Amino acid sequence: MAFPRGAPRPAIVPRTQWRADETRRDAHAQYADKVTAVFIHHTDTPNGYDCADVPRTLRNLYTGQTRDRSWGDLGYNFLVDTCGNIYEGRAGGADRPVIGSHTLGFNQGTTGIAAIGTFGQGTPVPPAMEQAIAALAAWKLGLSGIEPTSKVRLTSTNDKSRYTKGTSAQFDAISGHRDGFATNCPGEALLARLPAIRKLAAGLQNRSPRTPLGTRLPTVLQNLRDTR
């Protein structure tokens, strides 16, 4: 079914390519009816990495979130590196409304996108990363007909979020983690770039010829370094 605000699907590195150990996760994914909002995160891991080494970082995050936090899988639905490569995070189908464990109280009907690195105040956010986040958000929101610069209403499912359970709250369609939970995530620098990311995502949905990014993303890594 085509939606009027659809955007092209960007290239996404599947779990098989970053060598996710599927025995570590819950056997069955959980799904919402649709995705109506995106929450942006950072992984709070070191910057300055070689993008060829990102699979190692993903496997370490995966181990920590399944073994140490008992989340059943990676909490984030997707992750993006500084080269603009997009990785499938939580299993269940990149094009489906998989419920993650990324924003306590607001995992239902949302997608979590994590920027790999730490983006505190004064840390530059690479343009390729911004562009990839925008392209991914435009595509995921477009599947539900949601415009990236719009406002949406979400209902909290947990008293430990910023809103008590059952409370309906208004969010930007592309929001930061801290908008739903008391945290510094996604960092001051990345938070400051969200207005630009929303605008870019909206341009991709409208397929405007003036959109700087167009529909192309940086080439996905073809020969990931063996970091086992």
mmCIF file with all atom_site columns, C-alpha atoms in Angstrom:
data_model
loop_
_atom_site.group_PDB
_atom_site.id
_atom_site.type_symbol
_atom_site.label_atom_id
_atom_site.label_alt_id
_atom_site.label_comp_id
_atom_site.label_asym_id
_atom_site.label_entity_id
_atom_site.label_seq_id
_atom_site.pdbx_PDB_ins_code
_atom_site.Cartn_x
_atom_site.Cartn_y
_atom_site.Cartn_z
_atom_site.occupancy
_atom_site.B_iso_or_equiv
_atom_site.pdbx_formal_charge
_atom_site.auth_seq_id
_atom_site.auth_comp_id
_atom_site.auth_asym_id
_atom_site.auth_atom_id
_atom_site.pdbx_PDB_model_num
ATOM 1   C CA . MET A 1 1   ? 0.000  0.000   0.000  1.00 0.00 ? 1   MET A CA 1
ATOM 2   C CA . ALA A 1 2   ? 1.457  3.376   -0.986 1.00 0.00 ? 2   ALA A CA 1
ATOM 3   C CA . PHE A 1 3   ? 1.242  6.361   1.344  1.00 0.00 ? 3   PHE A CA 1
ATOM 4   C CA . PRO A 1 4   ? 1.310  9.971   0.147  1.00 0.00 ? 4   PRO A CA 1
ATOM 5   C CA . ARG A 1 5   ? 4.244  10.801  2.412  1.00 0.00 ? 5   ARG A CA 1
ATOM 6   C CA . GLY A 1 6   ? 6.336  7.776   1.522  1.00 0.00 ? 6   GLY A CA 1
ATOM 7   C CA . ALA A 1 7   ? 10.119 7.997   1.260  1.00 0.00 ? 7   ALA A CA 1
ATOM 8   C CA . PRO A 1 8   ? 12.495 5.455   -0.303 1.00 0.00 ? 8   PRO A CA 1
ATOM 9   C CA . ARG A 1 9   ? 13.943 2.771   1.939  1.00 0.00 ? 9   ARG A CA 1
ATOM 10  C CA . PRO A 1 10  ? 17.638 3.438   2.585  1.00 0.00 ? 10  PRO A CA 1
ATOM 11  C CA . ALA A 1 11  ? 20.243 0.682   2.499  1.00 0.00 ? 11  ALA A CA 1
ATOM 12  C CA . ILE A 1 12  ? 20.289 -1.226  5.799  1.00 0.00 ? 12  ILE A CA 1
ATOM 13  C CA . VAL A 1 13  ? 23.040 -3.621  6.912  1.00 0.00 ? 13  VAL A CA 1
ATOM 14  C CA . PRO A 1 14  ? 21.242 -6.768  8.155  1.00 0.00 ? 14  PRO A CA 1
ATOM 15  C CA . ARG A 1 15  ? 21.970 -8.571  11.408 1.00 0.00 ? 15  ARG A CA 1
ATOM 16  C CA . THR A 1 16  ? 23.580 -11.426 9.508  1.00 0.00 ? 16  THR A CA 1
ATOM 17  C CA . GLN A 1 17  ? 26.256 -9.078  8.176  1.00 0.00 ? 17  GLN A CA 1
ATOM 18  C CA . TRP A 1 18  ? 27.305 -7.783  11.588 1.00 0.00 ? 18  TRP A CA 1
ATOM 19  C CA . ARG A 1 19  ? 27.157 -11.387 12.856 1.00 0.00 ? 19  ARG A CA 1
ATOM 20  C CA . ALA A 1 20  ? 24.494 -11.144 15.524 1.00 0.00 ? 20  ALA A CA 1
ATOM 21  C CA . ASP A 1 21  ? 24.363 -14.320 17.611 1.00 0.00 ? 21  ASP A CA 1
ATOM 22  C CA . GLU A 1 22  ? 20.675 -15.176 17.246 1.00 0.00 ? 22  GLU A CA 1
ATOM 23  C CA . THR A 1 23  ? 20.825 -17.643 20.145 1.00 0.00 ? 23  THR A CA 1
ATOM 24  C CA . ARG A 1 24  ? 21.156 -14.720 22.575 1.00 0.00 ? 24  ARG A CA 1
ATOM 25  C CA . ARG A 1 25  ? 17.808 -13.076 21.822 1.00 0.00 ? 25  ARG A CA 1
ATOM 26  C CA . ASP A 1 26  ? 14.170 -13.838 22.518 1.00 0.00 ? 26  ASP A CA 1
ATOM 27  C CA . ALA A 1 27  ? 12.781 -16.173 19.888 1.00 0.00 ? 27  ALA A CA 1
ATOM 28  C CA . HIS A 1 28  ? 9.805  -13.974 18.987 1.00 0.00 ? 28  HIS A CA 1
ATOM 29  C CA . ALA A 1 29  ? 9.641  -10.234 18.313 1.00 0.00 ? 29  ALA A CA 1
ATOM 30  C CA . GLN A 1 30  ? 6.717  -8.114  19.486 1.00 0.00 ? 30  GLN A CA 1
ATOM 31  C CA . TYR A 1 31  ? 4.886  -5.735  17.179 1.00 0.00 ? 31  TYR A CA 1
ATOM 32  C CA . ALA A 1 32  ? 2.793  -2.579  17.413 1.00 0.00 ? 32  ALA A CA 1
ATOM 33  C CA . ASP A 1 33  ? 0.093  -1.629  14.899 1.00 0.00 ? 33  ASP A CA 1
ATOM 34  C CA . LYS A 1 34  ? 2.330  0.998   13.290 1.00 0.00 ? 34  LYS A CA 1
ATOM 35  C CA . VAL A 1 35  ? 5.195  3.423   13.937 1.00 0.00 ? 35  VAL A CA 1
ATOM 36  C CA . THR A 1 36  ? 4.069  6.979   14.659 1.00 0.00 ? 36  THR A CA 1
ATOM 37  C CA . ALA A 1 37  ? 7.253  8.464   16.165 1.00 0.00 ? 37  ALA A CA 1
ATOM 38  C CA . VAL A 1 38  ? 11.017 8.067   16.171 1.00 0.00 ? 38  VAL A CA 1
ATOM 39  C CA . PHE A 1 39  ? 13.243 8.501   19.229 1.00 0.00 ? 39  PHE A CA 1
ATOM 40  C CA . ILE A 1 40  ? 16.877 9.444   18.614 1.00 0.00 ? 40  ILE A CA 1
ATOM 41  C CA . HIS A 1 41  ? 19.618 8.112   20.899 1.00 0.00 ? 41  HIS A CA 1
ATOM 42  C CA . HIS A 1 42  ? 23.383 7.900   21.129 1.00 0.00 ? 42  HIS A CA 1
ATOM 43  C CA . THR A 1 43  ? 25.120 4.721   22.261 1.00 0.00 ? 43  THR A CA 1
ATOM 44  C CA . ASP A 1 44  ? 27.445 6.556   24.697 1.00 0.00 ? 44  ASP A CA 1
ATOM 45  C CA . THR A 1 45  ? 30.404 4.615   23.283 1.00 0.00 ? 45  THR A CA 1
ATOM 46  C CA . PRO A 1 46  ? 33.776 6.046   22.159 1.00 0.00 ? 46  PRO A CA 1
ATOM 47  C CA . ASN A 1 47  ? 34.040 8.263   19.073 1.00 0.00 ? 47  ASN A CA 1
ATOM 48  C CA . GLY A 1 48  ? 36.858 8.212   16.538 1.00 0.00 ? 48  GLY A CA 1
ATOM 49  C CA . TYR A 1 49  ? 36.250 4.623   15.475 1.00 0.00 ? 49  TYR A CA 1
ATOM 50  C CA . ASP A 1 50  ? 36.907 3.038   12.091 1.00 0.00 ? 50  ASP A CA 1
ATOM 51  C CA . CYS A 1 51  ? 33.530 2.278   10.501 1.00 0.00 ? 51  CYS A CA 1
ATOM 52  C CA . ALA A 1 52  ? 34.867 -1.129  9.431  1.00 0.00 ? 52  ALA A CA 1
ATOM 53  C CA . ASP A 1 53  ? 35.035 -2.014  13.135 1.00 0.00 ? 53  ASP A CA 1
ATOM 54  C CA . VAL A 1 54  ? 31.399 -1.136  13.883 1.00 0.00 ? 54  VAL A CA 1
ATOM 55  C CA . PRO A 1 55  ? 30.230 -4.795  13.820 1.00 0.00 ? 55  PRO A CA 1
ATOM 56  C CA . ARG A 1 56  ? 32.416 -5.426  16.879 1.00 0.00 ? 56  ARG A CA 1
ATOM 57  C CA . THR A 1 57  ? 30.759 -2.501  18.675 1.00 0.00 ? 57  THR A CA 1
ATOM 58  C CA . LEU A 1 58  ? 27.307 -3.812  17.769 1.00 0.00 ? 58  LEU A CA 1
ATOM 59  C CA . ARG A 1 59  ? 28.107 -7.264  19.097 1.00 0.00 ? 59  ARG A CA 1
ATOM 60  C CA . ASN A 1 60  ? 29.387 -5.754  22.348 1.00 0.00 ? 60  ASN A CA 1
ATOM 61  C CA . LEU A 1 61  ? 26.222 -3.670  22.725 1.00 0.00 ? 61  LEU A CA 1
ATOM 62  C CA . TYR A 1 62  ? 24.128 -6.730  21.922 1.00 0.00 ? 62  TYR A CA 1
ATOM 63  C CA . THR A 1 63  ? 25.872 -8.773  24.599 1.00 0.00 ? 63  THR A CA 1
ATOM 64  C CA . GLY A 1 64  ? 25.484 -6.042  27.189 1.00 0.00 ? 64  GLY A CA 1
ATOM 65  C CA . GLN A 1 65  ? 21.815 -5.469  26.516 1.00 0.00 ? 65  GLN A CA 1
ATOM 66  C CA . THR A 1 66  ? 20.839 -9.137  26.387 1.00 0.00 ? 66  THR A CA 1
ATOM 67  C CA . ARG A 1 67  ? 23.114 -10.579 29.086 1.00 0.00 ? 67  ARG A CA 1
ATOM 68  C CA . ASP A 1 68  ? 23.545 -7.669  31.504 1.00 0.00 ? 68  ASP A CA 1
ATOM 69  C CA . ARG A 1 69  ? 20.195 -5.874  31.076 1.00 0.00 ? 69  ARG A CA 1
ATOM 70  C CA . SER A 1 70  ? 18.047 -8.850  30.083 1.00 0.00 ? 70  SER A CA 1
ATOM 71  C CA . TRP A 1 71  ? 16.309 -6.875  27.333 1.00 0.00 ? 71  TRP A CA 1
ATOM 72  C CA . GLY A 1 72  ? 15.893 -9.941  25.145 1.00 0.00 ? 72  GLY A CA 1
ATOM 73  C CA . ASP A 1 73  ? 17.643 -8.291  22.172 1.00 0.00 ? 73  ASP A CA 1
ATOM 74  C CA . LEU A 1 74  ? 19.274 -5.002  21.224 1.00 0.00 ? 74  LEU A CA 1
ATOM 75  C CA . GLY A 1 75  ? 17.134 -2.203  22.566 1.00 0.00 ? 75  GLY A CA 1
ATOM 76  C CA . TYR A 1 76  ? 17.503 -0.005  19.479 1.00 0.00 ? 76  TYR A CA 1
ATOM 77  C CA . ASN A 1 77  ? 15.647 -0.816  16.284 1.00 0.00 ? 77  ASN A CA 1
ATOM 78  C CA . PHE A 1 78  ? 18.435 0.708   14.178 1.00 0.00 ? 78  PHE A CA 1
ATOM 79  C CA . LEU A 1 79  ? 21.934 2.115   14.630 1.00 0.00 ? 79  LEU A CA 1
ATOM 80  C CA . VAL A 1 80  ? 23.844 4.576   12.432 1.00 0.00 ? 80  VAL A CA 1
ATOM 81  C CA . ASP A 1 81  ? 27.613 5.079   12.272 1.00 0.00 ? 81  ASP A CA 1
ATOM 82  C CA . THR A 1 82  ? 29.644 8.188   11.466 1.00 0.00 ? 82  THR A CA 1
ATOM 83  C CA . CYS A 1 83  ? 30.055 7.074   7.842  1.00 0.00 ? 83  CYS A CA 1
ATOM 84  C CA . GLY A 1 84  ? 26.282 7.066   7.359  1.00 0.00 ? 84  GLY A CA 1
ATOM 85  C CA . ASN A 1 85  ? 25.848 3.282   7.365  1.00 0.00 ? 85  ASN A CA 1
ATOM 86  C CA . ILE A 1 86  ? 22.558 2.068   8.828  1.00 0.00 ? 86  ILE A CA 1
ATOM 87  C CA . TYR A 1 87  ? 22.414 -1.218  10.757 1.00 0.00 ? 87  TYR A CA 1
ATOM 88  C CA . GLU A 1 88  ? 19.452 -3.379  11.670 1.00 0.00 ? 88  GLU A CA 1
ATOM 89  C CA . GLY A 1 89  ? 19.279 -3.535  15.461 1.00 0.00 ? 89  GLY A CA 1
ATOM 90  C CA . ARG A 1 90  ? 16.401 -5.414  17.079 1.00 0.00 ? 90  ARG A CA 1
ATOM 91  C CA . ALA A 1 91  ? 15.247 -8.442  15.112 1.00 0.00 ? 91  ALA A CA 1
ATOM 92  C CA . GLY A 1 92  ? 11.784 -8.836  13.646 1.00 0.00 ? 92  GLY A CA 1
ATOM 93  C CA . GLY A 1 93  ? 11.927 -7.123  10.267 1.00 0.00 ? 93  GLY A CA 1
ATOM 94  C CA . ALA A 1 94  ? 13.243 -3.669  9.449  1.00 0.00 ? 94  ALA A CA 1
ATOM 95  C CA . ASP A 1 95  ? 10.052 -2.757  7.597  1.00 0.00 ? 95  ASP A CA 1
ATOM 96  C CA . ARG A 1 96  ? 7.751  -3.884  10.424 1.00 0.00 ? 96  ARG A CA 1
ATOM 97  C CA . PRO A 1 97  ? 6.680  -1.970  13.599 1.00 0.00 ? 97  PRO A CA 1
ATOM 98  C CA . VAL A 1 98  ? 8.931  -3.935  15.967 1.00 0.00 ? 98  VAL A CA 1
ATOM 99  C CA . ILE A 1 99  ? 8.651  -2.912  19.619 1.00 0.00 ? 99  ILE A CA 1
ATOM 100 C CA . GLY A 1 100 ? 12.112 -2.159  21.022 1.00 0.00 ? 100 GLY A CA 1
ATOM 101 C CA . SER A 1 101 ? 13.525 -1.352  24.478 1.00 0.00 ? 101 SER A CA 1
ATOM 102 C CA . HIS A 1 102 ? 14.869 2.129   23.838 1.00 0.00 ? 102 HIS A CA 1
ATOM 103 C CA . THR A 1 103 ? 12.582 4.719   25.498 1.00 0.00 ? 103 THR A CA 1
ATOM 104 C CA . LEU A 1 104 ? 10.966 3.515   28.713 1.00 0.00 ? 104 LEU A CA 1
ATOM 105 C CA . GLY A 1 105 ? 7.236  4.169   28.605 1.00 0.00 ? 105 GLY A CA 1
ATOM 106 C CA . PHE A 1 106 ? 7.196  4.938   24.887 1.00 0.00 ? 106 PHE A CA 1
ATOM 107 C CA . ASN A 1 107 ? 8.459  1.827   23.101 1.00 0.00 ? 107 ASN A CA 1
ATOM 108 C CA . GLN A 1 108 ? 4.989  0.991   21.790 1.00 0.00 ? 108 GLN A CA 1
ATOM 109 C CA . GLY A 1 109 ? 4.468  2.322   18.266 1.00 0.00 ? 109 GLY A CA 1
ATOM 110 C CA . THR A 1 110 ? 7.868  4.006   18.012 1.00 0.00 ? 110 THR A CA 1
ATOM 111 C CA . THR A 1 111 ? 11.264 3.272   16.483 1.00 0.00 ? 111 THR A CA 1
ATOM 112 C CA . GLY A 1 112 ? 14.564 3.841   18.262 1.00 0.00 ? 112 GLY A CA 1
ATOM 113 C CA . ILE A 1 113 ? 17.504 5.048   16.153 1.00 0.00 ? 113 ILE A CA 1
ATOM 114 C CA . ALA A 1 114 ? 20.876 5.196   17.894 1.00 0.00 ? 114 ALA A CA 1
ATOM 115 C CA . ALA A 1 115 ? 23.840 7.225   16.679 1.00 0.00 ? 115 ALA A CA 1
ATOM 116 C CA . ILE A 1 116 ? 26.966 5.182   17.402 1.00 0.00 ? 116 ILE A CA 1
ATOM 117 C CA . GLY A 1 117 ? 29.187 7.352   19.596 1.00 0.00 ? 117 GLY A CA 1
ATOM 118 C CA . THR A 1 118 ? 28.848 10.022  22.261 1.00 0.00 ? 118 THR A CA 1
ATOM 119 C CA . PHE A 1 119 ? 27.471 13.416  21.284 1.00 0.00 ? 119 PHE A CA 1
ATOM 120 C CA . GLY A 1 120 ? 27.792 15.717  24.251 1.00 0.00 ? 120 GLY A CA 1
ATOM 121 C CA . GLN A 1 121 ? 28.003 19.482  23.911 1.00 0.00 ? 121 GLN A CA 1
ATOM 122 C CA . GLY A 1 122 ? 30.580 20.621  21.354 1.00 0.00 ? 122 GLY A CA 1
ATOM 123 C CA . THR A 1 123 ? 30.939 17.245  19.636 1.00 0.00 ? 123 THR A CA 1
ATOM 124 C CA . PRO A 1 124 ? 30.432 17.557  15.862 1.00 0.00 ? 124 PRO A CA 1
ATOM 125 C CA . VAL A 1 125 ? 27.718 15.334  14.406 1.00 0.00 ? 125 VAL A CA 1
ATOM 126 C CA . PRO A 1 126 ? 28.993 14.036  11.029 1.00 0.00 ? 126 PRO A CA 1
ATOM 127 C CA . PRO A 1 127 ? 26.811 15.131  8.087  1.00 0.00 ? 127 PRO A CA 1
ATOM 128 C CA . ALA A 1 128 ? 26.702 11.548  6.768  1.00 0.00 ? 128 ALA A CA 1
ATOM 129 C CA . MET A 1 129 ? 25.266 10.390  10.093 1.00 0.00 ? 129 MET A CA 1
ATOM 130 C CA . GLU A 1 130 ? 22.636 13.142  10.092 1.00 0.00 ? 130 GLU A CA 1
ATOM 131 C CA . GLN A 1 131 ? 21.639 12.347  6.533  1.00 0.00 ? 131 GLN A CA 1
ATOM 132 C CA . ALA A 1 132 ? 21.298 8.636   7.255  1.00 0.00 ? 132 ALA A CA 1
ATOM 133 C CA . ILE A 1 133 ? 19.193 9.261   10.370 1.00 0.00 ? 133 ILE A CA 1
ATOM 134 C CA . ALA A 1 134 ? 16.937 11.582  8.369  1.00 0.00 ? 134 ALA A CA 1
ATOM 135 C CA . ALA A 1 135 ? 16.562 9.079   5.522  1.00 0.00 ? 135 ALA A CA 1
ATOM 136 C CA . LEU A 1 136 ? 15.743 6.256   7.912  1.00 0.00 ? 136 LEU A CA 1
ATOM 137 C CA . ALA A 1 137 ? 13.236 8.332   9.888  1.00 0.00 ? 137 ALA A CA 1
ATOM 138 C CA . ALA A 1 138 ? 11.575 9.588   6.694  1.00 0.00 ? 138 ALA A CA 1
ATOM 139 C CA . TRP A 1 139 ? 11.109 6.037   5.468  1.00 0.00 ? 139 TRP A CA 1
ATOM 140 C CA . LYS A 1 140 ? 9.842  4.563   8.765  1.00 0.00 ? 140 LYS A CA 1
ATOM 141 C CA . LEU A 1 141 ? 7.414  7.423   9.441  1.00 0.00 ? 141 LEU A CA 1
ATOM 142 C CA . GLY A 1 142 ? 6.285  7.425   5.830  1.00 0.00 ? 142 GLY A CA 1
ATOM 143 C CA . LEU A 1 143 ? 5.100  3.825   6.178  1.00 0.00 ? 143 LEU A CA 1
ATOM 144 C CA . SER A 1 144 ? 2.426  5.212   8.531  1.00 0.00 ? 144 SER A CA 1
ATOM 145 C CA . GLY A 1 145 ? 1.854  8.461   6.658  1.00 0.00 ? 145 GLY A CA 1
ATOM 146 C CA . ILE A 1 146 ? 3.518  10.575  9.376  1.00 0.00 ? 146 ILE A CA 1
ATOM 147 C CA . GLU A 1 147 ? 5.232  13.843  8.385  1.00 0.00 ? 147 GLU A CA 1
ATOM 148 C CA . PRO A 1 148 ? 8.613  14.237  10.163 1.00 0.00 ? 148 PRO A CA 1
ATOM 149 C CA . THR A 1 149 ? 8.026  17.839  11.289 1.00 0.00 ? 149 THR A CA 1
ATOM 150 C CA . SER A 1 150 ? 4.590  17.082  12.732 1.00 0.00 ? 150 SER A CA 1
ATOM 151 C CA . LYS A 1 151 ? 3.495  16.551  16.343 1.00 0.00 ? 151 LYS A CA 1
ATOM 152 C CA . VAL A 1 152 ? 2.140  13.220  17.564 1.00 0.00 ? 152 VAL A CA 1
ATOM 153 C CA . ARG A 1 153 ? 0.490  11.998  20.750 1.00 0.00 ? 153 ARG A CA 1
ATOM 154 C CA . LEU A 1 154 ? 1.821  8.988   22.629 1.00 0.00 ? 154 LEU A CA 1
ATOM 155 C CA . THR A 1 155 ? 0.570  7.319   25.789 1.00 0.00 ? 155 THR A CA 1
ATOM 156 C CA . SER A 1 156 ? 3.012  6.327   28.509 1.00 0.00 ? 156 SER A CA 1
ATOM 157 C CA . THR A 1 157 ? 3.092  2.679   29.523 1.00 0.00 ? 157 THR A CA 1
ATOM 158 C CA . ASN A 1 158 ? 5.416  3.058   32.519 1.00 0.00 ? 158 ASN A CA 1
ATOM 159 C CA . ASP A 1 159 ? 5.475  5.309   35.591 1.00 0.00 ? 159 ASP A CA 1
ATOM 160 C CA . LYS A 1 160 ? 9.268  5.553   35.374 1.00 0.00 ? 160 LYS A CA 1
ATOM 161 C CA . SER A 1 161 ? 9.096  7.603   32.179 1.00 0.00 ? 161 SER A CA 1
ATOM 162 C CA . ARG A 1 162 ? 8.701  11.398  32.220 1.00 0.00 ? 162 ARG A CA 1
ATOM 163 C CA . TYR A 1 163 ? 4.948  10.807  32.255 1.00 0.00 ? 163 TYR A CA 1
ATOM 164 C CA . THR A 1 164 ? 2.940  8.541   34.537 1.00 0.00 ? 164 THR A CA 1
ATOM 165 C CA . LYS A 1 165 ? 1.435  5.412   33.070 1.00 0.00 ? 165 LYS A CA 1
ATOM 166 C CA . GLY A 1 166 ? -1.666 6.158   31.027 1.00 0.00 ? 166 GLY A CA 1
ATOM 167 C CA . THR A 1 167 ? -0.766 9.808   30.440 1.00 0.00 ? 167 THR A CA 1
ATOM 168 C CA . SER A 1 168 ? -1.090 11.086  26.887 1.00 0.00 ? 168 SER A CA 1
ATOM 169 C CA . ALA A 1 169 ? 1.692  13.476  25.874 1.00 0.00 ? 169 ALA A CA 1
ATOM 170 C CA . GLN A 1 170 ? 2.603  15.379  22.730 1.00 0.00 ? 170 GLN A CA 1
ATOM 171 C CA . PHE A 1 171 ? 5.953  14.761  21.025 1.00 0.00 ? 171 PHE A CA 1
ATOM 172 C CA . ASP A 1 172 ? 7.734  15.767  17.872 1.00 0.00 ? 172 ASP A CA 1
ATOM 173 C CA . ALA A 1 173 ? 7.473  12.936  15.352 1.00 0.00 ? 173 ALA A CA 1
ATOM 174 C CA . ILE A 1 174 ? 11.287 12.845  15.594 1.00 0.00 ? 174 ILE A CA 1
ATOM 175 C CA . SER A 1 175 ? 12.174 13.325  19.261 1.00 0.00 ? 175 SER A CA 1
ATOM 176 C CA . GLY A 1 176 ? 15.177 12.828  21.496 1.00 0.00 ? 176 GLY A CA 1
ATOM 177 C CA . HIS A 1 177 ? 15.353 10.077  24.119 1.00 0.00 ? 177 HIS A CA 1
ATOM 178 C CA . ARG A 1 178 ? 15.276 12.675  26.878 1.00 0.00 ? 178 ARG A CA 1
ATOM 179 C CA . ASP A 1 179 ? 11.871 13.898  25.722 1.00 0.00 ? 179 ASP A CA 1
ATOM 180 C CA . GLY A 1 180 ? 10.352 10.672  27.040 1.00 0.00 ? 180 GLY A CA 1
ATOM 181 C CA . PHE A 1 181 ? 12.780 9.668   29.797 1.00 0.00 ? 181 PHE A CA 1
ATOM 182 C CA . ALA A 1 182 ? 15.007 11.476  32.294 1.00 0.00 ? 182 ALA A CA 1
ATOM 183 C CA . THR A 1 183 ? 18.428 11.100  30.623 1.00 0.00 ? 183 THR A CA 1
ATOM 184 C CA . ASN A 1 184 ? 21.106 13.146  28.867 1.00 0.00 ? 184 ASN A CA 1
ATOM 185 C CA . CYS A 1 185 ? 20.688 10.983  25.755 1.00 0.00 ? 185 CYS A CA 1
ATOM 186 C CA . PRO A 1 186 ? 21.093 11.710  22.834 1.00 0.00 ? 186 PRO A CA 1
ATOM 187 C CA . GLY A 1 187 ? 23.589 14.338  24.006 1.00 0.00 ? 187 GLY A CA 1
ATOM 188 C CA . GLU A 1 188 ? 23.408 18.106  23.622 1.00 0.00 ? 188 GLU A CA 1
ATOM 189 C CA . ALA A 1 189 ? 25.096 18.168  20.221 1.00 0.00 ? 189 ALA A CA 1
ATOM 190 C CA . LEU A 1 190 ? 22.812 15.613  18.586 1.00 0.00 ? 190 LEU A CA 1
ATOM 191 C CA . LEU A 1 191 ? 19.730 17.089  20.261 1.00 0.00 ? 191 LEU A CA 1
ATOM 192 C CA . ALA A 1 192 ? 20.601 20.461  18.719 1.00 0.00 ? 192 ALA A CA 1
ATOM 193 C CA . ARG A 1 193 ? 20.647 18.855  15.256 1.00 0.00 ? 193 ARG A CA 1
ATOM 194 C CA . LEU A 1 194 ? 17.145 17.363  15.490 1.00 0.00 ? 194 LEU A CA 1
ATOM 195 C CA . PRO A 1 195 ? 15.401 20.381  13.864 1.00 0.00 ? 195 PRO A CA 1
ATOM 196 C CA . ALA A 1 196 ? 17.688 20.049  10.840 1.00 0.00 ? 196 ALA A CA 1
ATOM 197 C CA . ILE A 1 197 ? 17.134 16.282  10.747 1.00 0.00 ? 197 ILE A CA 1
ATOM 198 C CA . ARG A 1 198 ? 13.349 16.770  10.819 1.00 0.00 ? 198 ARG A CA 1
ATOM 199 C CA . LYS A 1 199 ? 13.535 19.254  7.957  1.00 0.00 ? 199 LYS A CA 1
ATOM 200 C CA . LEU A 1 200 ? 15.751 16.981  5.891  1.00 0.00 ? 200 LEU A CA 1
ATOM 201 C CA . ALA A 1 201 ? 13.473 13.986  6.533  1.00 0.00 ? 201 ALA A CA 1
ATOM 202 C CA . ALA A 1 202 ? 10.430 15.996  5.474  1.00 0.00 ? 202 ALA A CA 1
ATOM 203 C CA . GLY A 1 203 ? 12.180 16.969  2.256  1.00 0.00 ? 203 GLY A CA 1
ATOM 204 C CA . LEU A 1 204 ? 12.890 13.327  1.502  1.00 0.00 ? 204 LEU A CA 1
ATOM 205 C CA . GLN A 1 205 ? 9.252  12.404  1.958  1.00 0.00 ? 205 GLN A CA 1
ATOM 206 C CA . ASN A 1 206 ? 8.144  15.158  -0.379 1.00 0.00 ? 206 ASN A CA 1
ATOM 207 C CA . ARG A 1 207 ? 10.887 14.135  -2.843 1.00 0.00 ? 207 ARG A CA 1
ATOM 208 C CA . SER A 1 208 ? 11.679 17.765  -3.502 1.00 0.00 ? 208 SER A CA 1
ATOM 209 C CA . PRO A 1 209 ? 14.390 18.340  -6.144 1.00 0.00 ? 209 PRO A CA 1
ATOM 210 C CA . ARG A 1 210 ? 15.894 20.906  -3.773 1.00 0.00 ? 210 ARG A CA 1
ATOM 211 C CA . THR A 1 211 ? 16.507 18.360  -1.040 1.00 0.00 ? 211 THR A CA 1
ATOM 212 C CA . PRO A 1 212 ? 20.301 18.406  -0.514 1.00 0.00 ? 212 PRO A CA 1
ATOM 213 C CA . LEU A 1 213 ? 20.557 14.686  0.189  1.00 0.00 ? 213 LEU A CA 1
ATOM 214 C CA . GLY A 1 214 ? 18.439 13.418  -2.676 1.00 0.00 ? 214 GLY A CA 1
ATOM 215 C CA . THR A 1 215 ? 17.738 9.718   -2.173 1.00 0.00 ? 215 THR A CA 1
ATOM 216 C CA . ARG A 1 216 ? 21.277 8.360   -2.099 1.00 0.00 ? 216 ARG A CA 1
ATOM 217 C CA . LEU A 1 217 ? 23.118 7.281   1.035  1.00 0.00 ? 217 LEU A CA 1
ATOM 218 C CA . PRO A 1 218 ? 26.773 6.488   1.570  1.00 0.00 ? 218 PRO A CA 1
ATOM 219 C CA . THR A 1 219 ? 27.594 3.047   0.200  1.00 0.00 ? 219 THR A CA 1
ATOM 220 C CA . VAL A 1 220 ? 27.054 0.298   2.739  1.00 0.00 ? 220 VAL A CA 1
ATOM 221 C CA . LEU A 1 221 ? 30.260 -1.457  3.712  1.00 0.00 ? 221 LEU A CA 1
ATOM 222 C CA . GLN A 1 222 ? 30.727 -4.460  1.456  1.00 0.00 ? 222 GLN A CA 1
ATOM 223 C CA . ASN A 1 223 ? 33.712 -6.034  3.166  1.00 0.00 ? 223 ASN A CA 1
ATOM 224 C CA . LEU A 1 224 ? 33.260 -5.739  6.904  1.00 0.00 ? 224 LEU A CA 1
ATOM 225 C CA . ARG A 1 225 ? 36.466 -6.437  8.784  1.00 0.00 ? 225 ARG A CA 1
ATOM 226 C CA . ASP A 1 226 ? 36.530 -9.798  10.517 1.00 0.00 ? 226 ASP A CA 1
ATOM 227 C CA . THR A 1 227 ? 36.444 -8.698  14.154 1.00 0.00 ? 227 THR A CA 1
ATOM 228 C CA . ARG A 1 228 ? 35.465 -11.957 15.734 1.00 0.00 ? 228 ARG A CA 1
#
